[in-house]
XYZ file of N, CA, C and O in Angstrom:
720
model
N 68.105 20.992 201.706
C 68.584 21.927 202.689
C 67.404 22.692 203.260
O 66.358 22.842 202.629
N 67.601 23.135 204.393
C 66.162 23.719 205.373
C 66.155 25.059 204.695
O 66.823 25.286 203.686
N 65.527 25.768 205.168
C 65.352 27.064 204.544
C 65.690 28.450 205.816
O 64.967 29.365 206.212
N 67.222 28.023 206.193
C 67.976 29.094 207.270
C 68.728 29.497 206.401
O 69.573 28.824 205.811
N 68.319 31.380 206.149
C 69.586 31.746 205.148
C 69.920 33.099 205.918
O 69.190 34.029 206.262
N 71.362 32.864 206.071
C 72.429 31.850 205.209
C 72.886 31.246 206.299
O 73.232 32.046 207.168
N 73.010 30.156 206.563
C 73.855 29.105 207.320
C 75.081 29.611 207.644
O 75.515 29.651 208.795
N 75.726 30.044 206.556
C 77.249 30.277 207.056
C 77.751 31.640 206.123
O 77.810 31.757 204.899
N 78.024 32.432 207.010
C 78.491 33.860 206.311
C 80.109 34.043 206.237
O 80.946 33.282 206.722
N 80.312 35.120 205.584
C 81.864 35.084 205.461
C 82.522 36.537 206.093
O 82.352 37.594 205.486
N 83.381 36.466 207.525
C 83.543 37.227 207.808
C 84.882 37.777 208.054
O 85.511 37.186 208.931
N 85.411 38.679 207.538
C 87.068 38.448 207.287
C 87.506 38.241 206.486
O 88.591 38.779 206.268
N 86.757 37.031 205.221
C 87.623 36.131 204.792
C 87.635 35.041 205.016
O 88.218 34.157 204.388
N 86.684 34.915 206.389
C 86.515 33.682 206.757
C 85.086 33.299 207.300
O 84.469 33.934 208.156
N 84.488 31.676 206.391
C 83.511 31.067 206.495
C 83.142 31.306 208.021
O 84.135 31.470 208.730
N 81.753 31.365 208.759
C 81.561 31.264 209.944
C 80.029 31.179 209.999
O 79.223 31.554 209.148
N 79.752 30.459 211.487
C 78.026 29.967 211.498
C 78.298 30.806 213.006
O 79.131 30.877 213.909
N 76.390 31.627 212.403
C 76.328 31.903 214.170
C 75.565 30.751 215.162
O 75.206 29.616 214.849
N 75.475 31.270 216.139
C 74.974 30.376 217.394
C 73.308 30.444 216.902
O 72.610 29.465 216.639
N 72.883 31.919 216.859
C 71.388 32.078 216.437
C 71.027 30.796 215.198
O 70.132 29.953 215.256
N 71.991 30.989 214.174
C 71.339 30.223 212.870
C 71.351 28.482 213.536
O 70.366 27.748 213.610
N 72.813 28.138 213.973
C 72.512 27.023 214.586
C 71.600 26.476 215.173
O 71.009 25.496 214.720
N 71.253 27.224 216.676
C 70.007 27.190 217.651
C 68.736 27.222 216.303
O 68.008 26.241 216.446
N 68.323 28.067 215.101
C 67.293 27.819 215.016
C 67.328 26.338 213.856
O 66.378 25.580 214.052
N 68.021 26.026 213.051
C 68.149 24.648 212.511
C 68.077 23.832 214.314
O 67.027 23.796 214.956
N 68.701 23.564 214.558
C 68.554 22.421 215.675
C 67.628 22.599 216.360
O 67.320 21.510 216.846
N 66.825 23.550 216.773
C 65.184 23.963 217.090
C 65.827 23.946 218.820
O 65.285 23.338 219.743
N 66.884 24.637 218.907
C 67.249 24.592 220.334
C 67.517 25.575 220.918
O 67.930 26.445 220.152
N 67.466 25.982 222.332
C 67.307 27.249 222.740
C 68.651 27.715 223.380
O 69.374 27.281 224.277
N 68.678 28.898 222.447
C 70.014 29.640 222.296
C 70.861 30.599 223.487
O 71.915 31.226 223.380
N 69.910 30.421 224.676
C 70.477 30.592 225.541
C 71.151 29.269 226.553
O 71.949 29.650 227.409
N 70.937 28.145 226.503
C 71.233 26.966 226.911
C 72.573 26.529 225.884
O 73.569 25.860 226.157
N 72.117 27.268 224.454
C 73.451 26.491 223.291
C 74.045 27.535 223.901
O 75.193 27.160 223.659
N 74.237 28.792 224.644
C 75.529 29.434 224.592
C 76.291 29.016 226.132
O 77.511 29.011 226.297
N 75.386 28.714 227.071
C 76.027 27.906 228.212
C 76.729 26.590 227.892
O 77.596 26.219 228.682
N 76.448 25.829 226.804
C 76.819 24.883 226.393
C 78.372 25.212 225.934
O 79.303 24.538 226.376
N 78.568 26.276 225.035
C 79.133 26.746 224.141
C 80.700 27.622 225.843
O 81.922 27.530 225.720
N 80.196 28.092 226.701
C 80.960 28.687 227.547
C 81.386 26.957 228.118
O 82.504 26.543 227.809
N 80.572 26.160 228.826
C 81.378 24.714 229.409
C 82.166 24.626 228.513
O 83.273 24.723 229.044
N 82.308 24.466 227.176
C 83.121 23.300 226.331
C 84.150 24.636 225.690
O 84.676 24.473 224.589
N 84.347 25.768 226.367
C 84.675 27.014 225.802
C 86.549 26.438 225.082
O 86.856 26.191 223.916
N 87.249 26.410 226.093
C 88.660 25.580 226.105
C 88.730 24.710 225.302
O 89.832 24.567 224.771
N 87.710 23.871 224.925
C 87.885 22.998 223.617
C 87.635 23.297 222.167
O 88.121 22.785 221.158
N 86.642 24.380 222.341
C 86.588 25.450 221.130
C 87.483 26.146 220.940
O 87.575 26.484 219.760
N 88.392 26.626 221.740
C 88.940 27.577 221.421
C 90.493 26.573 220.623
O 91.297 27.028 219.809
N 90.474 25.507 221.078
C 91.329 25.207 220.457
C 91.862 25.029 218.424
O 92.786 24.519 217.791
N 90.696 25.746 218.146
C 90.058 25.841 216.692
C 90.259 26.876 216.371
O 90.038 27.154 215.193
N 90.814 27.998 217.361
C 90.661 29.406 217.620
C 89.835 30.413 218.345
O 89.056 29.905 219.152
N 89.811 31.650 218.265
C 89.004 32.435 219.377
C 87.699 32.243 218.733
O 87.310 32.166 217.567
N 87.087 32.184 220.042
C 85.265 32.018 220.044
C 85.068 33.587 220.085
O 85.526 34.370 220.916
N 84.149 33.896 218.814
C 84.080 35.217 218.607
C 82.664 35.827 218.974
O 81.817 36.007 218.099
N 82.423 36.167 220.431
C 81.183 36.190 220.866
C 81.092 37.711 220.102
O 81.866 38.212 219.286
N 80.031 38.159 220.602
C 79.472 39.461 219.730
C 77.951 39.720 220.431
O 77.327 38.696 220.710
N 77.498 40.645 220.645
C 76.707 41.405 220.982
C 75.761 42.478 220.023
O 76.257 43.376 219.343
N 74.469 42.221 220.109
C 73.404 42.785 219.111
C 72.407 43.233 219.579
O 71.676 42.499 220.245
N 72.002 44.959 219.301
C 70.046 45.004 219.926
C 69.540 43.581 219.572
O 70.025 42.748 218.807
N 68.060 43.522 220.601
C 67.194 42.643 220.658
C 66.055 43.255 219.565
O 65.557 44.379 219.621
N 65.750 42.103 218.454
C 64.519 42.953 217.992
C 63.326 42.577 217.967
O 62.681 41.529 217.933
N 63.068 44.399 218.006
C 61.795 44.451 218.399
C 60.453 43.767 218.516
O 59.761 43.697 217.501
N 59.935 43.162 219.865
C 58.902 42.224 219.797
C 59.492 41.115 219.885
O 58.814 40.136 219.574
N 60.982 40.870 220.344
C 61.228 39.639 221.007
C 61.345 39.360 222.351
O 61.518 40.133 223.294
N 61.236 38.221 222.327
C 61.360 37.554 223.667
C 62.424 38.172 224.769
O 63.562 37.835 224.441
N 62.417 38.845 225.785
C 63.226 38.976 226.818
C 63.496 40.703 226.339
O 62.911 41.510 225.616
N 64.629 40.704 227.137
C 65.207 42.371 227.259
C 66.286 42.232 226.968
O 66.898 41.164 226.930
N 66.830 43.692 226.626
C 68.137 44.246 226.406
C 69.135 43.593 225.112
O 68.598 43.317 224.039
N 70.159 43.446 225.254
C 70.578 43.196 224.068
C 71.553 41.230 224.189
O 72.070 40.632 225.133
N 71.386 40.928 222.905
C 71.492 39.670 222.606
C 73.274 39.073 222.572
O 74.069 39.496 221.734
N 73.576 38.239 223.441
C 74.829 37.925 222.754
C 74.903 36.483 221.925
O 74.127 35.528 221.965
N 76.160 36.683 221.138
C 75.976 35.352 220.165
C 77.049 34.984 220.224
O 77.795 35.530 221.037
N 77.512 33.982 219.439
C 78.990 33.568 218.954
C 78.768 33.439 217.604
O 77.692 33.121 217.099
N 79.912 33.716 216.952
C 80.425 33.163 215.160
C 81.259 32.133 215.371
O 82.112 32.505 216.177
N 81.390 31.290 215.123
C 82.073 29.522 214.874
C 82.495 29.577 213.637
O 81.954 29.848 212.565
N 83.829 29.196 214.045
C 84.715 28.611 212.723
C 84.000 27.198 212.318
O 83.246 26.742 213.178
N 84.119 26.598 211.342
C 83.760 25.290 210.743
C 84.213 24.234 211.741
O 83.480 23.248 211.666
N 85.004 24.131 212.489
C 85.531 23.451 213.413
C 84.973 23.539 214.637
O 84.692 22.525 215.276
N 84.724 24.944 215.156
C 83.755 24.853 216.318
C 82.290 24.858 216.479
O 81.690 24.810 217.553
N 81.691 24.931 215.094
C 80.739 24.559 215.016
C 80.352 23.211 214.731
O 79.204 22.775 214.652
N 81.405 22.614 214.588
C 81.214 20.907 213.823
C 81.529 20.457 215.601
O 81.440 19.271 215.918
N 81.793 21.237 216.373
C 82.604 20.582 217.806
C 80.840 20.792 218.716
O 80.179 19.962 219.340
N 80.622 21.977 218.468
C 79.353 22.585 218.856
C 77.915 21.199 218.758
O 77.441 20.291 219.439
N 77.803 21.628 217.902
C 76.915 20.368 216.968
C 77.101 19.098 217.144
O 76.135 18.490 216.683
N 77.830 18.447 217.561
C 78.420 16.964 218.136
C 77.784 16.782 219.488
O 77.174 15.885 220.071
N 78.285 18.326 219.806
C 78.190 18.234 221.480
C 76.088 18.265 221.714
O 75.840 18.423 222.909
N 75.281 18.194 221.181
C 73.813 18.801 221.037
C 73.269 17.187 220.719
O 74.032 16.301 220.334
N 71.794 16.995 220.963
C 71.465 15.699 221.014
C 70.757 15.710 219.464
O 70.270 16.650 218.837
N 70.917 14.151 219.080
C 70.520 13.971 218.109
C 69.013 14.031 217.514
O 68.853 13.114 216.708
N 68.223 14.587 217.624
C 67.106 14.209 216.980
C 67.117 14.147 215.232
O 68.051 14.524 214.524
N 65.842 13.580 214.773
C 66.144 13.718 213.447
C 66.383 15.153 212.675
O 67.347 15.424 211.960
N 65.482 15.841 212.932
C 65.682 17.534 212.969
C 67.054 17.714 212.925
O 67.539 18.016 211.835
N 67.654 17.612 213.720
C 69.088 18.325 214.523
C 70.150 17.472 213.380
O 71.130 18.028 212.886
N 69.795 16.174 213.102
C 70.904 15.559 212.340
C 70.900 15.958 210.932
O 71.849 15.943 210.149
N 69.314 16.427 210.663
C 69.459 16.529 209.226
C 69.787 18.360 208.861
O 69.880 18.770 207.703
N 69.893 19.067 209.818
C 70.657 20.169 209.910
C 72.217 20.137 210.022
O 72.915 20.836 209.288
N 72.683 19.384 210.871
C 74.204 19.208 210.861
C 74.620 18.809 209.543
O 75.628 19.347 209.085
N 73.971 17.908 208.827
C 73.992 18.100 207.238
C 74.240 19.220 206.512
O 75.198 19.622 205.851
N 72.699 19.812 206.899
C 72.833 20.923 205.785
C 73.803 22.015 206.621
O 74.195 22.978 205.962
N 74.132 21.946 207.747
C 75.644 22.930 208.065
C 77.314 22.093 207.037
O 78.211 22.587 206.354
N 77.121 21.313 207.277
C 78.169 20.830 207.357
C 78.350 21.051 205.647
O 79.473 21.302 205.210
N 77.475 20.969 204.958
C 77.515 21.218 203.523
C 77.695 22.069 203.235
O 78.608 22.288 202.439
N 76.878 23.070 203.752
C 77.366 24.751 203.558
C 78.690 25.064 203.944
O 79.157 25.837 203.106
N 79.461 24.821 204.795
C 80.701 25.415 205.059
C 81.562 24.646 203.840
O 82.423 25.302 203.253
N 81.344 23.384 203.504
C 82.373 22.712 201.905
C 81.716 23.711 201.100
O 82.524 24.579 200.770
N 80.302 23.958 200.566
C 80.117 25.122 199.604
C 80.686 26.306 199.651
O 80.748 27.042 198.666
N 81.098 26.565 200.662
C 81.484 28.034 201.141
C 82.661 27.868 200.900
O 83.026 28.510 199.915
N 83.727 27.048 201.560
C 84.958 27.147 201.279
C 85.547 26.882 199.442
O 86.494 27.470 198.920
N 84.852 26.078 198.933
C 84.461 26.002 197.911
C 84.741 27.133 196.210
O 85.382 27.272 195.168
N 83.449 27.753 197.264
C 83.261 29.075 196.516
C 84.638 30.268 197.038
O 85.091 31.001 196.159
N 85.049 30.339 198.072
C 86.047 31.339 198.271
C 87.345 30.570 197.944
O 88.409 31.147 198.169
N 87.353 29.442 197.484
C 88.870 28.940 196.705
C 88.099 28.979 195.161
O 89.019 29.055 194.347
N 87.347 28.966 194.747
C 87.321 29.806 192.983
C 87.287 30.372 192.494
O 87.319 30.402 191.264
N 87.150 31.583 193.704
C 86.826 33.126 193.901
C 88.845 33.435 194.013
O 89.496 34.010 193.140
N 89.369 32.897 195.225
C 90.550 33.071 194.941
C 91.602 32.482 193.537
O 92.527 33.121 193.036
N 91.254 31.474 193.237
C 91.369 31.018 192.005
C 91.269 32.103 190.700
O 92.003 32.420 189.764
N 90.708 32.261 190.908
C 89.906 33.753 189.013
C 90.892 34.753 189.619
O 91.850 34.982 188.880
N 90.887 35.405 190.790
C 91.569 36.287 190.927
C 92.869 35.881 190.738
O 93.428 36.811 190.157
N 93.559 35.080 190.903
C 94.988 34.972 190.529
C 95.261 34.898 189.013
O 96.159 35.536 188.465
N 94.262 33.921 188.272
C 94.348 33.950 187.027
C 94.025 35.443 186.607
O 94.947 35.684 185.827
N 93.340 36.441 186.669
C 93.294 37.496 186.243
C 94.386 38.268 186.522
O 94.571 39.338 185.941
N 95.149 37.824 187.374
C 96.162 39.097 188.126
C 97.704 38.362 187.140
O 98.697 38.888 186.638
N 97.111 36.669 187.258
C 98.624 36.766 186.324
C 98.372 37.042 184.935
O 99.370 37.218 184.236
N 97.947 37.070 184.733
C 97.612 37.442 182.686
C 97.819 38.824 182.499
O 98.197 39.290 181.424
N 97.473 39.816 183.983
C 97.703 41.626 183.873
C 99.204 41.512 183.995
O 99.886 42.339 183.390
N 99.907 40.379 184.864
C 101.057 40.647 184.791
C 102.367 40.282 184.446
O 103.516 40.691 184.613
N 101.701 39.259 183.844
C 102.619 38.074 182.695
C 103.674 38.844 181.848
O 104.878 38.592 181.796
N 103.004 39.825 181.197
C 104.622 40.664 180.137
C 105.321 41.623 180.569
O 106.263 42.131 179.962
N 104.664 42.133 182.304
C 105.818 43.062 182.753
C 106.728 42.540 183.677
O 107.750 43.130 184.030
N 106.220 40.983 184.237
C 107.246 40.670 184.628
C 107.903 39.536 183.856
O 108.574 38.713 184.479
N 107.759 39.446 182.612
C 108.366 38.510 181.552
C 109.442 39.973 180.970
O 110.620 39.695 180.746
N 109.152 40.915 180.832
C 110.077 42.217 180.279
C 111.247 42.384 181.367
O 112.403 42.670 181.054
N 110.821 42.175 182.645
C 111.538 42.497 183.886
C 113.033 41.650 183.704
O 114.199 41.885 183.384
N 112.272 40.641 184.083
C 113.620 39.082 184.136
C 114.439 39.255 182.956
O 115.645 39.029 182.860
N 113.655 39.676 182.082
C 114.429 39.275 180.704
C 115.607 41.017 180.806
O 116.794 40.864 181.095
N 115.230 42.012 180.623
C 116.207 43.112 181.472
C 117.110 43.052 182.759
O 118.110 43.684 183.099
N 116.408 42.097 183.316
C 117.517 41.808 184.542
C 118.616 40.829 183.940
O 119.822 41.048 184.055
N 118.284 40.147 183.535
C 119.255 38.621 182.814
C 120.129 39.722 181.629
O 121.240 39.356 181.245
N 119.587 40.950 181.148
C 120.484 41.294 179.981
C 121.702 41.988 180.723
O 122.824 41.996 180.217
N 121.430 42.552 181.911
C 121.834 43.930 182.235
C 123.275 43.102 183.277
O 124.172 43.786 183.768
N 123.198 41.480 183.440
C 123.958 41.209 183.855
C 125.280 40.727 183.594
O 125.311 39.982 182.614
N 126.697 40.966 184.319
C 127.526 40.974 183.519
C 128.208 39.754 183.366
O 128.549 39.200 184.410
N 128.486 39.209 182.290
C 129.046 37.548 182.321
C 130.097 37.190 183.482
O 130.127 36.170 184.170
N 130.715 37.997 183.506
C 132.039 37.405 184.238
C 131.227 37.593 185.653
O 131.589 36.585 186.259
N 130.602 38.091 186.269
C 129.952 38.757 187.591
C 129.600 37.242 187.659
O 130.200 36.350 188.259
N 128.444 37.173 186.870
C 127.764 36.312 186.865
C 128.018 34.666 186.976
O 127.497 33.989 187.863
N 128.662 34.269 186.221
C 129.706 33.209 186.280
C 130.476 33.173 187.606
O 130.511 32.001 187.980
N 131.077 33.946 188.425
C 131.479 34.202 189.755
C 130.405 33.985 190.513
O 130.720 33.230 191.433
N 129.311 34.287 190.556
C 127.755 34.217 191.051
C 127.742 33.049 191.638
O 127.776 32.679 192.811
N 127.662 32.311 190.191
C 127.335 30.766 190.329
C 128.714 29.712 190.698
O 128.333 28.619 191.116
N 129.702 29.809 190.642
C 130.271 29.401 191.282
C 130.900 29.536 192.925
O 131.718 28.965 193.645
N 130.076 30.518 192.973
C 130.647 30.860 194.509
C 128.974 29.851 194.990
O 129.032 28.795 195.619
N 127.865 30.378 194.600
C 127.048 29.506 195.156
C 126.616 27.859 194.915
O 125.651 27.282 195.415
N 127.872 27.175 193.782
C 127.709 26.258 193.786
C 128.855 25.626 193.242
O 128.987 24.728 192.410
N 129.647 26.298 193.901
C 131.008 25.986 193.620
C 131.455 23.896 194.036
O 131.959 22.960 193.416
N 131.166 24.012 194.714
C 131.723 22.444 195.156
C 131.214 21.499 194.551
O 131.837 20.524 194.130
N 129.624 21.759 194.409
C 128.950 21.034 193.318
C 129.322 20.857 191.578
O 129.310 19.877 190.833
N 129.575 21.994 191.414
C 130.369 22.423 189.831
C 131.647 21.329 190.318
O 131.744 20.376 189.546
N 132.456 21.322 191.263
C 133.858 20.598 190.556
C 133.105 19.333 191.003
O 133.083 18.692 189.953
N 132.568 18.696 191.790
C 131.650 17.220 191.338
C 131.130 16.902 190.161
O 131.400 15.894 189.508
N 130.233 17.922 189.824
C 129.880 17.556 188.068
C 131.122 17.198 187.123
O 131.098 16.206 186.395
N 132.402 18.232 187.198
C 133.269 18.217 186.352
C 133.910 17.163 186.555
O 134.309 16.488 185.606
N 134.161 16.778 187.972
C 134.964 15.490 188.314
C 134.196 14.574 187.259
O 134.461 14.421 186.067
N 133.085 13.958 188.079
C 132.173 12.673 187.534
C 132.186 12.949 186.137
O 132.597 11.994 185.478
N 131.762 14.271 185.274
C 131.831 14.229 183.975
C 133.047 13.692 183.171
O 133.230 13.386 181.993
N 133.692 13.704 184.133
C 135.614 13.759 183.526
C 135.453 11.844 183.735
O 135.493 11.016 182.824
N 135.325 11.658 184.782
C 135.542 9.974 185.086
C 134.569 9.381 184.326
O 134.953 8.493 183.566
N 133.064 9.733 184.351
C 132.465 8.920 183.315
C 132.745 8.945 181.701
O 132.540 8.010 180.927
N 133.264 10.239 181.380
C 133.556 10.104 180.174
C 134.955 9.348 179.538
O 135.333 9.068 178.401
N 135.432 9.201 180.728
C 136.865 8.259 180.471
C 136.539 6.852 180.683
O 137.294 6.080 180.091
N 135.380 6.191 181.547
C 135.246 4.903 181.203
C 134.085 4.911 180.228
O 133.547 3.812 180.365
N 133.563 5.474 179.491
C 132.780 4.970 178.365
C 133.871 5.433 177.388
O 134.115 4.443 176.698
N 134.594 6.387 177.019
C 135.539 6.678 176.244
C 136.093 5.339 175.499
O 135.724 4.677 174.529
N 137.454 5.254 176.689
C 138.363 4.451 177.091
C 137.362 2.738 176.293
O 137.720 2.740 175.115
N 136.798 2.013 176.419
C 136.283 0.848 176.292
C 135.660 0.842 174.642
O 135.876 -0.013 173.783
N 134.692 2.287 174.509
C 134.139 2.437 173.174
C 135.463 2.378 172.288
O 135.672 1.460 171.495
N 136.464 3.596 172.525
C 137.385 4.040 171.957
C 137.756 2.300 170.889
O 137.381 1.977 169.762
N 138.783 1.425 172.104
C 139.431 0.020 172.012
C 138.058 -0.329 170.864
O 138.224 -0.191 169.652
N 136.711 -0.795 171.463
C 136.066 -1.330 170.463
C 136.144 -0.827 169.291
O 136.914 -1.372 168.500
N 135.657 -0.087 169.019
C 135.968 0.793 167.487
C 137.296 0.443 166.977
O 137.200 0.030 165.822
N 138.510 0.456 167.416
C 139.780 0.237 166.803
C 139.708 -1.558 166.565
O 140.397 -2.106 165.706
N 138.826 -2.266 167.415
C 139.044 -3.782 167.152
C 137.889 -4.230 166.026
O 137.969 -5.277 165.384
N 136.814 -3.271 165.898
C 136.264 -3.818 164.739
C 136.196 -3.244 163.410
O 135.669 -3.873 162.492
């Protein structure tokens, strides 16, 4: 991997590459990638909003006043990057982008991962105490009404079929047993 850090930051919540980090992996000039980036704007956006953004210029750079950029979702930067010519440079950066955003997403699904496991283990016996107080506090006959009103038609199918299958295995076992 080149040495642009960080390729892809997390903003929101969500993985994103700027135009600057791009332009400098692809060694391309970032005012041409953002004209690029406005033509093909409608096809980016179909990935979602192109999140331009605005920054002082610093100090001792090139040109005046202040800088605009875009943040790219993984999608419009993979749309971005397609759209840019191949040199070897440029391809072996779309690499190391394209890797970073699987690392990234990666890392914020194991990150969400631990946190759930930590949150259910804090809350495993108060809502194991809960259900189990709700299930006591309820009253049989209520309850039994419950379930047959919400599965009433199904209940007399079970009972039917239970009733008919148990009369032809009955019925046949029954005879055998009396004939041997």
């Amino acid at each position: 991997m080149q040495a642009f850090a960080p390729l892809v930051v997390i903003v929101d919540g969500e993985p994103l590459a700027s135009t600057e980090t791009i332009c400098q992996g692809m060694k391309a000039q970032h005012a041409s990638t953002m004209k690029l980036l406005r033509r093909h704007r409608a096809a980016m956006e179909r990935f979602g909003l192109v999140r331009f953004e605005i920054r002082a210029r610093a100090e001792g750079s090139h040109g005046g006043g202040d800088v605009e950029y875009a943040l790219l979702n993984e999608q419009q930067a993979a749309l971005l990057i397609s759209l840019m010519r191949n040199t070897a440079a440029v391809v072996a950066f779309k690499a190391d982008l394209i890797a970073e955003f699987f690392r990234m997403r990666d890392a914020l699904n194991q990150h969400l991962l631990e946190g759930a496991q930590r949150l259910t283990g804090r809350l495993r016996e108060g809502v194991t105490m809960h259900i189990a107080q709700t299930v006591k506090s309820w009253d049989e006959r209520h309850l039994v009404e419950q379930l047959e009103l919400s599965v009433g038609r199904d209940l007399q199918f079970i009972r039917f079929n239970g009733t008919l299958v148990g009369g032809l295995i009955g019925i046949p076992l029954g005879v055998f047993l009396r004939l041997t």
